[in-house]
Each structure stands twice: as structure tokens, then as C-alpha cells.
Tab-separated table of C-alpha atoms in Angstrom:
chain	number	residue	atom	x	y	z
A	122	UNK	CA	4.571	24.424	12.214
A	123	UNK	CA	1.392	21.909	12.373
A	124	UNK	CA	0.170	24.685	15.077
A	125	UNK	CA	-1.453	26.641	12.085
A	126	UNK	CA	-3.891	23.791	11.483
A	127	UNK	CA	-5.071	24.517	15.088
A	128	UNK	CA	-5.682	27.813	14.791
A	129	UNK	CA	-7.088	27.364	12.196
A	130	UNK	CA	-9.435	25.245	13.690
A	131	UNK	CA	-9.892	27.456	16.385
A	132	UNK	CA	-11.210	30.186	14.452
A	133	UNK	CA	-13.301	28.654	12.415
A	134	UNK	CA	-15.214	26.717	15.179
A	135	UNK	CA	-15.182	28.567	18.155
A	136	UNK	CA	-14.906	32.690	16.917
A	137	UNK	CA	-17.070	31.983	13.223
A	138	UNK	CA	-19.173	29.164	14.440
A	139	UNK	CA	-19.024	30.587	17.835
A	140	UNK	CA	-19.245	26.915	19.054
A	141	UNK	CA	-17.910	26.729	23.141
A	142	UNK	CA	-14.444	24.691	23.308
A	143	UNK	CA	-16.067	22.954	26.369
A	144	UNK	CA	-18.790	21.530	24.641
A	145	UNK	CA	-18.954	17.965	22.898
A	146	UNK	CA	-19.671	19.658	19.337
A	147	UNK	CA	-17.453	22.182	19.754
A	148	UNK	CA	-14.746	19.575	20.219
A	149	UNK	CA	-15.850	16.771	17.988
A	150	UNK	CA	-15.819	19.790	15.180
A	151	UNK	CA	-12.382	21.205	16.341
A	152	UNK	CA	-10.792	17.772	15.748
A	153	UNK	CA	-12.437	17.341	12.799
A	154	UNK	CA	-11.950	20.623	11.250
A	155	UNK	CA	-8.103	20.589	12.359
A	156	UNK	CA	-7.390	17.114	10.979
A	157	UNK	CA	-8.951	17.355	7.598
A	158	UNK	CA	-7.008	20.218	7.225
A	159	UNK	CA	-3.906	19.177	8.062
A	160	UNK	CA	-4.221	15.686	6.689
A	161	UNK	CA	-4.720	17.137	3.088
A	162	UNK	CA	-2.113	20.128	3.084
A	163	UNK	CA	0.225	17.146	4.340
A	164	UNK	CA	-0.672	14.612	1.696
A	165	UNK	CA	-0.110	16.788	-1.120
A	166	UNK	CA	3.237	18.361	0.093
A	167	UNK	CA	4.652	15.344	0.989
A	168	UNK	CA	3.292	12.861	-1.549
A	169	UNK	CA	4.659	15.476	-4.227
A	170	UNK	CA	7.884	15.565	-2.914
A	171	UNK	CA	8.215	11.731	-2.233
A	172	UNK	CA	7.091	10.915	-5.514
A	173	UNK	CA	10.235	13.289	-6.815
A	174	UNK	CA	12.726	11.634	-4.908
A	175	UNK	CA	11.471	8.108	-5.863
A	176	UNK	CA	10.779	8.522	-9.198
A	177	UNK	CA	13.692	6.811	-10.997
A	178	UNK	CA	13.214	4.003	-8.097
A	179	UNK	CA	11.312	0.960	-9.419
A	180	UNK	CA	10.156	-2.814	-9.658
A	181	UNK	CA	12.598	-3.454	-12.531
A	182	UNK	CA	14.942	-2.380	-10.779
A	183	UNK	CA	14.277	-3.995	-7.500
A	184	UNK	CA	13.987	-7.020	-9.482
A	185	UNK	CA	17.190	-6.804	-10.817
A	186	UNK	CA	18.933	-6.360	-7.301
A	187	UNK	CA	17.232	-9.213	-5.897
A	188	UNK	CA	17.848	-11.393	-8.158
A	189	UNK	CA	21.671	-10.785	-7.883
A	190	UNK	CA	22.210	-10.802	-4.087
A	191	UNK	CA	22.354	-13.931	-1.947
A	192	UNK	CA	18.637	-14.734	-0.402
A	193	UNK	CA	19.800	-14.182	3.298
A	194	UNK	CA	20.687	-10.013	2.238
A	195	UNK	CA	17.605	-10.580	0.032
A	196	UNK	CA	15.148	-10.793	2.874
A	197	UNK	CA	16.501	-7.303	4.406
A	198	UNK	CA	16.938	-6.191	0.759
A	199	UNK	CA	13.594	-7.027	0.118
A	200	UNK	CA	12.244	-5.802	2.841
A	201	UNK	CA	13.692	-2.135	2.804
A	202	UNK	CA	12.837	-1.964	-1.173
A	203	UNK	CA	9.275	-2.587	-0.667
A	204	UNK	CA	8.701	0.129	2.226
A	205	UNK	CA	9.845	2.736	-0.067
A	206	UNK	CA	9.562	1.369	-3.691
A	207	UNK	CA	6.123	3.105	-5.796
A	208	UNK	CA	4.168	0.414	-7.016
A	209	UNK	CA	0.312	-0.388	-6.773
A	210	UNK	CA	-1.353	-3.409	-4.898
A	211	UNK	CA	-3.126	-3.581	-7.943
A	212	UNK	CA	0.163	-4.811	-9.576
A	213	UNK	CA	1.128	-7.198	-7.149
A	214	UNK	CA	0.283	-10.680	-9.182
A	215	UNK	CA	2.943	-9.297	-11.671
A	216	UNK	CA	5.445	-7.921	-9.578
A	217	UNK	CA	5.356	-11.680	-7.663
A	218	UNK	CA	5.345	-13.838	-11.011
A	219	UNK	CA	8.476	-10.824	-12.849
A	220	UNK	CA	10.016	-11.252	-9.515
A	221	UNK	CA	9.379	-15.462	-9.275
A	222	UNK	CA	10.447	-15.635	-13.389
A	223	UNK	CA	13.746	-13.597	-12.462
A	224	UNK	CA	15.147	-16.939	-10.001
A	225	UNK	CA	14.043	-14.826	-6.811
A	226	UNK	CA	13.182	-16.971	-4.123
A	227	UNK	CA	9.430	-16.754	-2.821
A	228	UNK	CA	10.541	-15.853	0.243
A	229	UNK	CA	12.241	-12.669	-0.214
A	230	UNK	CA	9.903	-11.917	-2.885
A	231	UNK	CA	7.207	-11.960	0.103
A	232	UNK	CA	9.028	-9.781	2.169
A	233	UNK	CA	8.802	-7.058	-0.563
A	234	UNK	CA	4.917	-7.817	-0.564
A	235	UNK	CA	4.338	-7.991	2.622
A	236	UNK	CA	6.263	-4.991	3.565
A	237	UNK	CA	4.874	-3.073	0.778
A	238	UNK	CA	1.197	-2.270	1.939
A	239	UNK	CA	2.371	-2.334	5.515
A	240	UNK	CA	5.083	0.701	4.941
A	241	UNK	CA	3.296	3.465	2.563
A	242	UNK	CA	3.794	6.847	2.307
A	243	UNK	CA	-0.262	7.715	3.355
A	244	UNK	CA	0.054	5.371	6.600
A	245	UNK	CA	3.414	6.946	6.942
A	246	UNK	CA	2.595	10.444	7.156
A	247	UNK	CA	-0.615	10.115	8.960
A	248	UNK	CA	0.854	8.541	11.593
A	249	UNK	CA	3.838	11.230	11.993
A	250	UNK	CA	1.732	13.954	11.935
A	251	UNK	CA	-1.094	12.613	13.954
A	252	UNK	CA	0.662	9.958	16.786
A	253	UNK	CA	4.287	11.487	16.650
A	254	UNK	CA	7.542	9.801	15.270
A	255	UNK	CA	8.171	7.700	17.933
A	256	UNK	CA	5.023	5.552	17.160
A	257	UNK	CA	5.748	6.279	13.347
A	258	UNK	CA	9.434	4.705	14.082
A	259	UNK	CA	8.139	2.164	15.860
A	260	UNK	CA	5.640	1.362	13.304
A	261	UNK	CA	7.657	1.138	10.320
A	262	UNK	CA	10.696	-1.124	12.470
A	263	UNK	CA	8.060	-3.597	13.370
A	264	UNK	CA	6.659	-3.512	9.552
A	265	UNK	CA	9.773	-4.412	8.123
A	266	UNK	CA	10.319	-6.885	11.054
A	267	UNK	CA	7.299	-8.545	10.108
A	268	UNK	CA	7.961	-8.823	6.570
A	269	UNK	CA	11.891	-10.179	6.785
A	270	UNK	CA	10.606	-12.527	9.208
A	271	UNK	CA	7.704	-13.789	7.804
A	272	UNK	CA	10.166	-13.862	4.645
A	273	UNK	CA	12.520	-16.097	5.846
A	274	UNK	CA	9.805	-18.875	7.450
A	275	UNK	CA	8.626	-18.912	3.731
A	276	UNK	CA	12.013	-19.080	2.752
A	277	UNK	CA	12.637	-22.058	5.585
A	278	UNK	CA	9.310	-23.670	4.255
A	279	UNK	CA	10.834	-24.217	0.532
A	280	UNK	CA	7.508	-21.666	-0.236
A	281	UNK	CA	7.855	-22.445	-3.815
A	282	UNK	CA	7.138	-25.620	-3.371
A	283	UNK	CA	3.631	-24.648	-3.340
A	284	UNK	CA	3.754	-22.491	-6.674
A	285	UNK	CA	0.916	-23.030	-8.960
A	286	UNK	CA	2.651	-25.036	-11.691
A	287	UNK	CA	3.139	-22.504	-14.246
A	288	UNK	CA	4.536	-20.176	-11.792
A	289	UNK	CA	6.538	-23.229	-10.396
A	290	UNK	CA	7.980	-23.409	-13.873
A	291	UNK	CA	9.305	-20.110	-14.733
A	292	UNK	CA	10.889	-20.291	-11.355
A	293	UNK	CA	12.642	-23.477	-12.399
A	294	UNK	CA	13.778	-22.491	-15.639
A	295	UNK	CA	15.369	-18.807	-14.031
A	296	UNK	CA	17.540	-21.084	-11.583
A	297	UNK	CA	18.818	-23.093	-14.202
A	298	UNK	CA	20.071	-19.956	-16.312
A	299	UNK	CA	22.138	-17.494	-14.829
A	300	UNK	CA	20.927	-14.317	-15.622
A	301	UNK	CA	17.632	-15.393	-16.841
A	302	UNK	CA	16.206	-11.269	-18.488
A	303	UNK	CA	18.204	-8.433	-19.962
A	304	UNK	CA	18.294	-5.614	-16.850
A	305	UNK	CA	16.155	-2.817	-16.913
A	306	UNK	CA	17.406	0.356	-19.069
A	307	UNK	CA	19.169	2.720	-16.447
A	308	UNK	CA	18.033	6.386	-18.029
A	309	UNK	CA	18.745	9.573	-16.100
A	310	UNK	CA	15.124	11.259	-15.708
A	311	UNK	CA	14.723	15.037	-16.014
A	312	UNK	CA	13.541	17.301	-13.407
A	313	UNK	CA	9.958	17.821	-15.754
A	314	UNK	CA	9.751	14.433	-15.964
A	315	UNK	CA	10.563	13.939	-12.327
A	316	UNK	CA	7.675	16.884	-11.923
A	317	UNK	CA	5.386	14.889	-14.407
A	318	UNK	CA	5.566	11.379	-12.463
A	319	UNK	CA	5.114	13.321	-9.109
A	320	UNK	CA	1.494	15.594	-10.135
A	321	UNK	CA	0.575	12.610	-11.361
A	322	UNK	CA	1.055	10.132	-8.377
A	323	UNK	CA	0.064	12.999	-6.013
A	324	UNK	CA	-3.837	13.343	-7.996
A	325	UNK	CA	-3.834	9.828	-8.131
A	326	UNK	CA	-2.802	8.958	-4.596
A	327	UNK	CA	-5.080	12.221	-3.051
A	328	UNK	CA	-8.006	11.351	-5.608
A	329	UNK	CA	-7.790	8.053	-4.443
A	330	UNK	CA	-7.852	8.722	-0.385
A	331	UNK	CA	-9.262	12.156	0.311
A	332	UNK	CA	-12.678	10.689	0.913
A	333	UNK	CA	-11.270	8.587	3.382
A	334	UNK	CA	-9.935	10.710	5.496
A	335	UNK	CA	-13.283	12.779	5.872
A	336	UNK	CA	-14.814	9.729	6.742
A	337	UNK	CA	-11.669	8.032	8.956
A	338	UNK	CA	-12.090	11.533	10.856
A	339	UNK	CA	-15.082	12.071	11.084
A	340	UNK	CA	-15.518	9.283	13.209
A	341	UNK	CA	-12.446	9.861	15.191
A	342	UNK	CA	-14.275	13.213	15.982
A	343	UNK	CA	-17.143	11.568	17.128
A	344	UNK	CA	-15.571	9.615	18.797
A	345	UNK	CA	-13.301	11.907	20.732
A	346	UNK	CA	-16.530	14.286	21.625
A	347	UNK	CA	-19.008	11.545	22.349
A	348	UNK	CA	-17.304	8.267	23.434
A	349	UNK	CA	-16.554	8.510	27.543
A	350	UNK	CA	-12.795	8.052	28.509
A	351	UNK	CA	-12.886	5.338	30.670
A	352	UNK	CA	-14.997	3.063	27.804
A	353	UNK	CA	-12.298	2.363	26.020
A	354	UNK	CA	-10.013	1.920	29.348
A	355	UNK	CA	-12.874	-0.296	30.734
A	356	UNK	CA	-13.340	-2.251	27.536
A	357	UNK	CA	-10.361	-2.446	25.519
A	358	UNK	CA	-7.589	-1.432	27.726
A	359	UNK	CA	-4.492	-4.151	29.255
A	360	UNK	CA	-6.325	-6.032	31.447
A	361	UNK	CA	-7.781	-7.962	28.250
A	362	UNK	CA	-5.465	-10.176	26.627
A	363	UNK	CA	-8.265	-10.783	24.294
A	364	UNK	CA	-8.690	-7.797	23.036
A	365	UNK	CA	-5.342	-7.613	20.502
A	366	UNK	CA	-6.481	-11.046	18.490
A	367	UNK	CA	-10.096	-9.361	18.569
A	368	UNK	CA	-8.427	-5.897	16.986
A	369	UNK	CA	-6.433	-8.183	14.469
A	370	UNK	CA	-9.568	-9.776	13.275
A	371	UNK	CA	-11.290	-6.574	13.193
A	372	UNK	CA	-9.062	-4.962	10.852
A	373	UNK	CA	-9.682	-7.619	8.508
A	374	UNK	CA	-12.402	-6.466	6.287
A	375	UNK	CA	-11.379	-2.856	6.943
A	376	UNK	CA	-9.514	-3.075	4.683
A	377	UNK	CA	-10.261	-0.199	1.648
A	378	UNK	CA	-10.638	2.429	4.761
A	379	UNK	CA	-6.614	2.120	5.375
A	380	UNK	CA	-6.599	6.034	5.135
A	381	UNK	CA	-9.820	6.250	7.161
A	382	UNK	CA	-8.322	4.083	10.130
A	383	UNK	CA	-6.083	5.822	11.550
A	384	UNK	CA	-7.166	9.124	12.405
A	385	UNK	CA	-9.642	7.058	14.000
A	386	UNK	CA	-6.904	5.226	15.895
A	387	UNK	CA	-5.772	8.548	16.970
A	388	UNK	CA	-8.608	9.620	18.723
A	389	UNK	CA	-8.931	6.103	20.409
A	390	UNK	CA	-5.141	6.301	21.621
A	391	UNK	CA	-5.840	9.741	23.133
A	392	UNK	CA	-8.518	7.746	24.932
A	393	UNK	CA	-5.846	5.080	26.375
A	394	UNK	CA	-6.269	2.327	23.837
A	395	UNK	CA	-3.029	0.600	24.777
A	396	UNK	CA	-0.317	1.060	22.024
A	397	UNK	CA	-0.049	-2.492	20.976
A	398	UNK	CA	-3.504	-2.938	20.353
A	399	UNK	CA	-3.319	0.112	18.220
A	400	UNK	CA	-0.170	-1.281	16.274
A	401	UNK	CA	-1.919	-4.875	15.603
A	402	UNK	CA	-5.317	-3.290	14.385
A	403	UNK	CA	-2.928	-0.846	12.155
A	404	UNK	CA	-1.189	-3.887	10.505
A	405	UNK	CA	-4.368	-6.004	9.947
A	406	UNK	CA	-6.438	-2.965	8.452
A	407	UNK	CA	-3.465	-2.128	6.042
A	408	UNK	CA	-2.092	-5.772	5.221
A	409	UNK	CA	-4.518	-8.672	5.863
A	410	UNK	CA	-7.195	-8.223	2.968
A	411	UNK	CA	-9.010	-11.112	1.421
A	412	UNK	CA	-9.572	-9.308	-1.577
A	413	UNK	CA	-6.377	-9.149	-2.029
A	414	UNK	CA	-5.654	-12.976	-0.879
A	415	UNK	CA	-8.080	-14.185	-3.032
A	416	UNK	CA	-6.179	-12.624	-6.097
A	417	UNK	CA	-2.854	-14.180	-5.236
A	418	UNK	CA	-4.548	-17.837	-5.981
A	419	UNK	CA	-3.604	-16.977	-9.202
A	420	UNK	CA	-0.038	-17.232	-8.716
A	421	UNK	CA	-0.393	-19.716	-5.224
A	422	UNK	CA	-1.529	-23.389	-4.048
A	423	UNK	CA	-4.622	-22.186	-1.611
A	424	UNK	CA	-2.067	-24.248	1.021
A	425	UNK	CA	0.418	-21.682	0.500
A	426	UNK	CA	-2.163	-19.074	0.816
A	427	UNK	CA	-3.464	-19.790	4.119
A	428	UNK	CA	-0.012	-20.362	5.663
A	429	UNK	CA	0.518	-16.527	4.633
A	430	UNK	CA	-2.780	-15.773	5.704
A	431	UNK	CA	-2.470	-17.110	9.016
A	432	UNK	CA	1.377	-16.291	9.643
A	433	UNK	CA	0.665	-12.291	9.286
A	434	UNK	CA	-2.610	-12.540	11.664
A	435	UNK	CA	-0.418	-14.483	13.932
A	436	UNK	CA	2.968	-12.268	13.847
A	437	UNK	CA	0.378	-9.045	14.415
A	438	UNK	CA	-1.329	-10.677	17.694
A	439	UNK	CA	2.242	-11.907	19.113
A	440	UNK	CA	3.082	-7.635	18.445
A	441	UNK	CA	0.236	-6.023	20.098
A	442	UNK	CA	0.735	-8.253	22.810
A	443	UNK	CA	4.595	-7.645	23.106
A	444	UNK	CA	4.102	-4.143	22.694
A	445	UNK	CA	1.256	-3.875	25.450
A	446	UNK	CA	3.598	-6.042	27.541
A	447	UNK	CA	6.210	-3.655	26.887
A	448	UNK	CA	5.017	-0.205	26.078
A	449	UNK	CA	4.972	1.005	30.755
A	450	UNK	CA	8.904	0.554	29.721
A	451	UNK	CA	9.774	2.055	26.340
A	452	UNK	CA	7.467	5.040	25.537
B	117	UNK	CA	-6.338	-2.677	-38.080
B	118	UNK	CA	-3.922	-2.364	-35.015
B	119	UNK	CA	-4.261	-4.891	-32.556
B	120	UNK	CA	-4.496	-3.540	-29.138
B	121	UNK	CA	-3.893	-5.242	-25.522
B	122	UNK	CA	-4.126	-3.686	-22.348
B	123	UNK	CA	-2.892	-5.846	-19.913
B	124	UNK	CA	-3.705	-5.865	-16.095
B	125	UNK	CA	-5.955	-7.797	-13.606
B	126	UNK	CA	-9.351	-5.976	-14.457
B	127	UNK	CA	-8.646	-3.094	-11.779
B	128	UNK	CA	-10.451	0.580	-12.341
B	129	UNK	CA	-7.077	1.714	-13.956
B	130	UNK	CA	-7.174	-1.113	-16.331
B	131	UNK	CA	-10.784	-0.450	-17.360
B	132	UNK	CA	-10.172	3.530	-17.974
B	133	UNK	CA	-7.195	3.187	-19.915
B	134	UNK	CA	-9.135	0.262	-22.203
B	135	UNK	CA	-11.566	2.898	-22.267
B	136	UNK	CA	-9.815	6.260	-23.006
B	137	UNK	CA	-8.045	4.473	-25.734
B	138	UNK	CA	-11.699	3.409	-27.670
B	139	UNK	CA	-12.609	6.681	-26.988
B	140	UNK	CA	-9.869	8.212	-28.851
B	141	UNK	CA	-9.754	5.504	-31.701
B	142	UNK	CA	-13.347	6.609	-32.036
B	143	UNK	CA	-12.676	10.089	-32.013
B	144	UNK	CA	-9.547	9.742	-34.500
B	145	UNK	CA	-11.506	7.179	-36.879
B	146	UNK	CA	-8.835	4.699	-36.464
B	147	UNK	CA	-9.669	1.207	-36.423
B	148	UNK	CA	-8.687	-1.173	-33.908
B	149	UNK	CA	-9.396	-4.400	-31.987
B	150	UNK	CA	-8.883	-3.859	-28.155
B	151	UNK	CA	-8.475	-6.814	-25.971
B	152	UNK	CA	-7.963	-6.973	-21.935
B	153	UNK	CA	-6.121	-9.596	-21.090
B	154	UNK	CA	-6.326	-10.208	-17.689
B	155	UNK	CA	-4.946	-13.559	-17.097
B	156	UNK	CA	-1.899	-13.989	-15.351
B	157	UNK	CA	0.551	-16.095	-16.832
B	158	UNK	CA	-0.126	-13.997	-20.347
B	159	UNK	CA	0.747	-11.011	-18.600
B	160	UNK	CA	4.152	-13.222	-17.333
B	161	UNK	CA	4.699	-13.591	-20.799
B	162	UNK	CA	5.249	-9.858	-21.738
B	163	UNK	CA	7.462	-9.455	-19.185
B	164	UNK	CA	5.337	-6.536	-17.612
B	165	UNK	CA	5.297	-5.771	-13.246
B	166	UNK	CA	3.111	-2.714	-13.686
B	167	UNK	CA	-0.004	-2.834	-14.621
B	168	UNK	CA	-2.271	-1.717	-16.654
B	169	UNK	CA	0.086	-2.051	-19.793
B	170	UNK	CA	-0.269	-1.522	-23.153
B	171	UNK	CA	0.610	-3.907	-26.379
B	172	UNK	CA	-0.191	-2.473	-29.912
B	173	UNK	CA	0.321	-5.370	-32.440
B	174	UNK	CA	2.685	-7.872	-30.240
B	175	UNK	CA	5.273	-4.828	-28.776
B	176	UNK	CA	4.756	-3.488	-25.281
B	177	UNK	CA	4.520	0.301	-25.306
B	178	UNK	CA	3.941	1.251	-22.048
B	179	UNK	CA	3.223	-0.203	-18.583
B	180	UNK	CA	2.132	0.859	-15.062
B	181	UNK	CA	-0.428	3.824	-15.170
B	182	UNK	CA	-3.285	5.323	-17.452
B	183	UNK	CA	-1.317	6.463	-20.290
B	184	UNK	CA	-1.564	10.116	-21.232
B	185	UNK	CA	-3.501	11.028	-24.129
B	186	UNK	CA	-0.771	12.398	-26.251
B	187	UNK	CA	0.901	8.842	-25.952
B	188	UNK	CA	-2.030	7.206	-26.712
B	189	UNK	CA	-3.055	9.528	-29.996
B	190	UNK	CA	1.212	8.472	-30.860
B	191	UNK	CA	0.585	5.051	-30.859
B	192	UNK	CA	-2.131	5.382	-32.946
B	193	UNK	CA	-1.036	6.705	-35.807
């Protein structure tokens, strides 16, 4: 079915444009032309139809579940809830202090947030349409492995130890209650209000990313016309062990480009980039932001900030390094 | 005078809907005070996870995206 996009691609370049398919332009402007396409007729589809399956699904309600299970099924709980649950990074400060007031520990709490941004429905569907499900699988199992483990260290760690005090507090006061808020109102939605919530999060999510993508493939085209093959072999292939913690570090402060990464990714995997190094560069673009850090001070002792910090940039090095240890076996 | 809140952590979805609502106060000749409250442990205290929310005179009305005009021109009146 994706075969449309390239011919489309292939008309528009090489019969309109009449651009040669053996030249770099011709290719660097097939890729592009081809992605873009299929990137947006994907995002609105599926981001439509997501957003109506999910609507009813939300943090009140996750909230509510959490808070009633045992902290061991939490983690997994946790875990699964924030890969698919809707909910902005923007609202993550009060997601952690509803979640923190409601008795939940700070470590399952985490693995929602940390699986949240990792597991998204753009990063999803990028990935399965442009580096197949098998990386997509393996993507989102290692996402949610990161999160329900780095969960459960917090958890070992007594995490809320390091609470700022007012947060500290409402935590406190939830454990001595039993059930500390009334649960969240349970109403049946419509389908037009299903429809309503989905247009909605579909303009928001493609008004939010489309420019991304031109620019995320537009320099995956470049790359794939201009950049030689055996570079990135040469450069950044197995051979270098240091070249995973070097990708970690580099996704860092890539952070707002999420979208734009990995079409970018793409091309470099198609030039051998080994597929561990692609995984930990993945996870560090999309889940290590200081931005984002910073704002959690709020809620968090700066010591419990930098043992988060450094746990994720650790648990994504020890994966690209299993995974390019691994990956001659399993793909 | 309606007192009006919009809660969240100063993110561009919190500043239009802070905005969209003046603008339609202005538009309807209604008075109010608007207030962004972006502090955290005042946002706790509503009991609000999605943000930007709204609060007209102590009671939350709405919470995690840019209300719709229609809702905002109901709380209004």
C-alpha cells in the first residue's frame, strides 16, 4: 500500500522534473519527495484514528488505577498506561504532583513519565512506516523496559525521599487516608464527541510536527544522496564502542526535532549505522531533555533529578551497546 | 467582575487560551480579571493533571486544551 508514495515520487522527480534516478539529486529528491508524502498522509490517518480509540482513555483515570493496584503491578501498569495514554509533556509537573497527591509511589509514577515521551504515537508511526515493525517492536519493548526498570530502582531508592517538601507532603497525607480523591466521573462519550477530540488532537499534533518532518527529511535526503556509504561504516559503525555514549549525548539537546530525527535515522541505517546506535540516539533525542529536567525541579530535590538524569543516559548506552552486541543474531 | 484563572506552567497553550479568553471578554464587553497561575503546588491545589485549565471565580471549568470558543463565550455570561 505505502508503494503509492513511491510512485508518486517517481513521477514527480524523474518523468516531471525529468531528474536521472542515478544521479545524487535525483535521489536525494526521490527520498525526500516520497517521505514527506508519506509521513503526512500517515500522520493524519493514523493520529485521527488513534485519537478515536483513546479518547475516553485518560490521566484521571490512570491515576485512579494506580493508585489502587499494588506498586510491583504498578510499575508494568504504569508503564503500559503511559505508552498509550494522550497527555502533553507540557502537563507533566501536574500529572506527577495528581499522581504523587493520589498515594502513588514515585516510582511507578516515573515509569508512566518516562515511558510516556519514549512511546508516542509520531515516533511510533514513523518508525513503522519508515524502519519496519520489527525495529518498531523492538523499539517500543525496550521503551517500556526502560521505564519499568528505571521505575523500580526509584522505587528501590525510597525516590520520595527526595520530594520537594510540599510535594513530600501531599504524598504523606494520601498514604495515611485510604482513598485520598473522589474517582474520576466514568461518562460514555459519543461518536461526535469522539470525532471532536480526534480533529482536534490530529491539527494540534500535525500543526505541531509537520515542519519537522520537512526539515528531519530533508536532511535524511541529503544525506542519503551526498554522504558516501562507507563514512558512516568507517566512522560510526561496531568497531567503536564509543560511538553509542557519543550518540546518547548527542541526542541530548535534539531534543524539539523528535519528529525531525528519525527520518534522518532512516537514511543513516540504510547506510549501516549499527541498530543499537540508532535505538540509543532514538531514546536520548525523544526522552533526555533538559528543558524538560529543569521543569521537574519544581516538584524534585536537584539530587533526585540527576539520579534520573543520569539513570536514563546510562540504561540507553548499556542498550545500544547490547543491541550492537546482539543485533548479527536477532534481526 | 468574574475572576478568571488559567492554570498551567506558562507553555504556548497556556498563553493562547489566557489570550483568546481577553479577546473575547473584550469583544463581549464583559469585565474580568484574568490571572495565570503558573506555580505548581497552586495548580496541586485544584486538583487539575491537564493543563492549561480554566477557574472562573474559585470552580474549575475545564482542563487540558485551548478551550473552544463557544465554551469560553458560556462561561462568560
Amino acid at each position: 500500500m505505502l508503494q503509492i508514495f513511491t510512485w508518486l515520487a517517481d513521477w514527480l522527480v524523474y518523468d516531471l522534473a525529468g531528474l536521472s534516478a542515478t544521479s545524487k539529486a535525483g535521489d536525494a529528491l526521490h527520498f525526500f519527495v516520497e517521505d514527506v508524502s508519506k509521513i503526512f498522509a500517515l500522520l493524519v490517518v493514523m493520529i485521527y484514528v488513534i485519537s478515536l480509540i483513546r479518547a475516553s482513555l485518560n490521566v484521571e483515570k490512570v491515576r485512579d488505577f494506580l493508585a489502587a493496584h499494588h506498586p510491583g503491578a504498578g510499575l508494568m501498569m504504569g508503564s503500559a498506561f503511559g505508552a498509550v495514554t494522550p497527555f502533553c509533556s507540557c502537563s507533566s509537573i501536574p500529572v506527577f504532583l495528581g499522581f504523587t497527591s493520589a498515594g502513588i509511589p514515585v516510582g511507578v509514577t516515573m515509569a508512566f513519565l518516562l515511558t510516556s515521551p519514549l512511546i508516542n504515537e509520531v515516533a511510533i508511526l514513523l518508525l513503522l512506516s519508515l524502519l519496519g515493525w520489527q525495529f518498531t517492536l523492538l523499539y517500543i519493548l525496550v521503551g517500556m523496559g526502560v521505564g519499568i526498570i528505571g521505575g523500580f530502582i526509584l522505587h528501590l531508592l525510597k525516590a520520595e525521599r527526595w520530594l520537594q517538601p510540599f510535594a513530600a507532603k501531599a504524598y504523606e497525607r494520601a498514604r495515611n487516608q485510604s482513598l485520598s480523591s473522589a474517582p474520576a466521573p466514568d461518562q460514555a462519550l459519543t461518536f461526535s464527541e469522539r470525532h471532536a477530540f480526534a480533529k482536534d488532537e490530529t491539527r494540534d499534533i500535525f500543526g505541531r510536527v509537520w515542519k519537522w518532518v520537512i526539515i528531519g527529511v530533508g536532511l535524511g535526503a541529503a544525506l542519503h544522496g551526498y554522504v558516501p556509504e562507507h563514512w558512516v561504516t568507517d566512522y560510526l559503525g561496531e568497531g567503536q564502542w564509543w560511538s553509542v555514549p557519543a550518540a546518547v549525548l548527542a541526542g541530548i539537546p535534539l531534543y524539539s526535532n523528535a519528529t525531525g530525527v528519525i527520518p534522518v535515522i532512516e537514511s543513516l541505517i540504510t547506510k549501516g549505522l549499527p541498530v543499537g546506535t540508532t535505538l540509543a540516539f532514538c531514546m536520548s533525542t525523544v526522552a533526555a531533555s533538559f528543558p524538560e529536567f529543569i521543569l521537574l525541579k519544581q516538584v524534585m530535590r536537584l539530587k533526585l533529578l540527576a539520579i534520573i538524569f543520569v539513570m536514563l543516559l546510562m540504561a540507553f548506552t548499556l542498550v545500544g551497546w547490547i543491541f550492537n552486541f546482539l543485533s548479527p543474531y536477532i534481526l | 467582575m468574574k475572576k478568571v484563572k488559567v492554570l498551567g506552567s506558562g507553555c504556548a497553550k497556556c498563553e493562547k487560551t489566557a489570550a483568546s479568553i481577553a479577546e473575547i471578554a473584550a469583544e463581549k464587553s464583559v469585565e474580568i480579571t484574568l490571572e495565570k497561575v503558573t506555580d505548581a503546588e497552586q495548580i496541586m491545589s485544584y486538583g487539575v493533571m491537564r493543563t492549561p485549565a480554566v477557574v472562573i471565580d474559585d470552580t474549575l471549568v475545564h482542563s487540558g486544551s485551548i478551550p473552544h470558543r463557544d465554551d469560553i463565550e458560556s462561561w462568560l455570561n
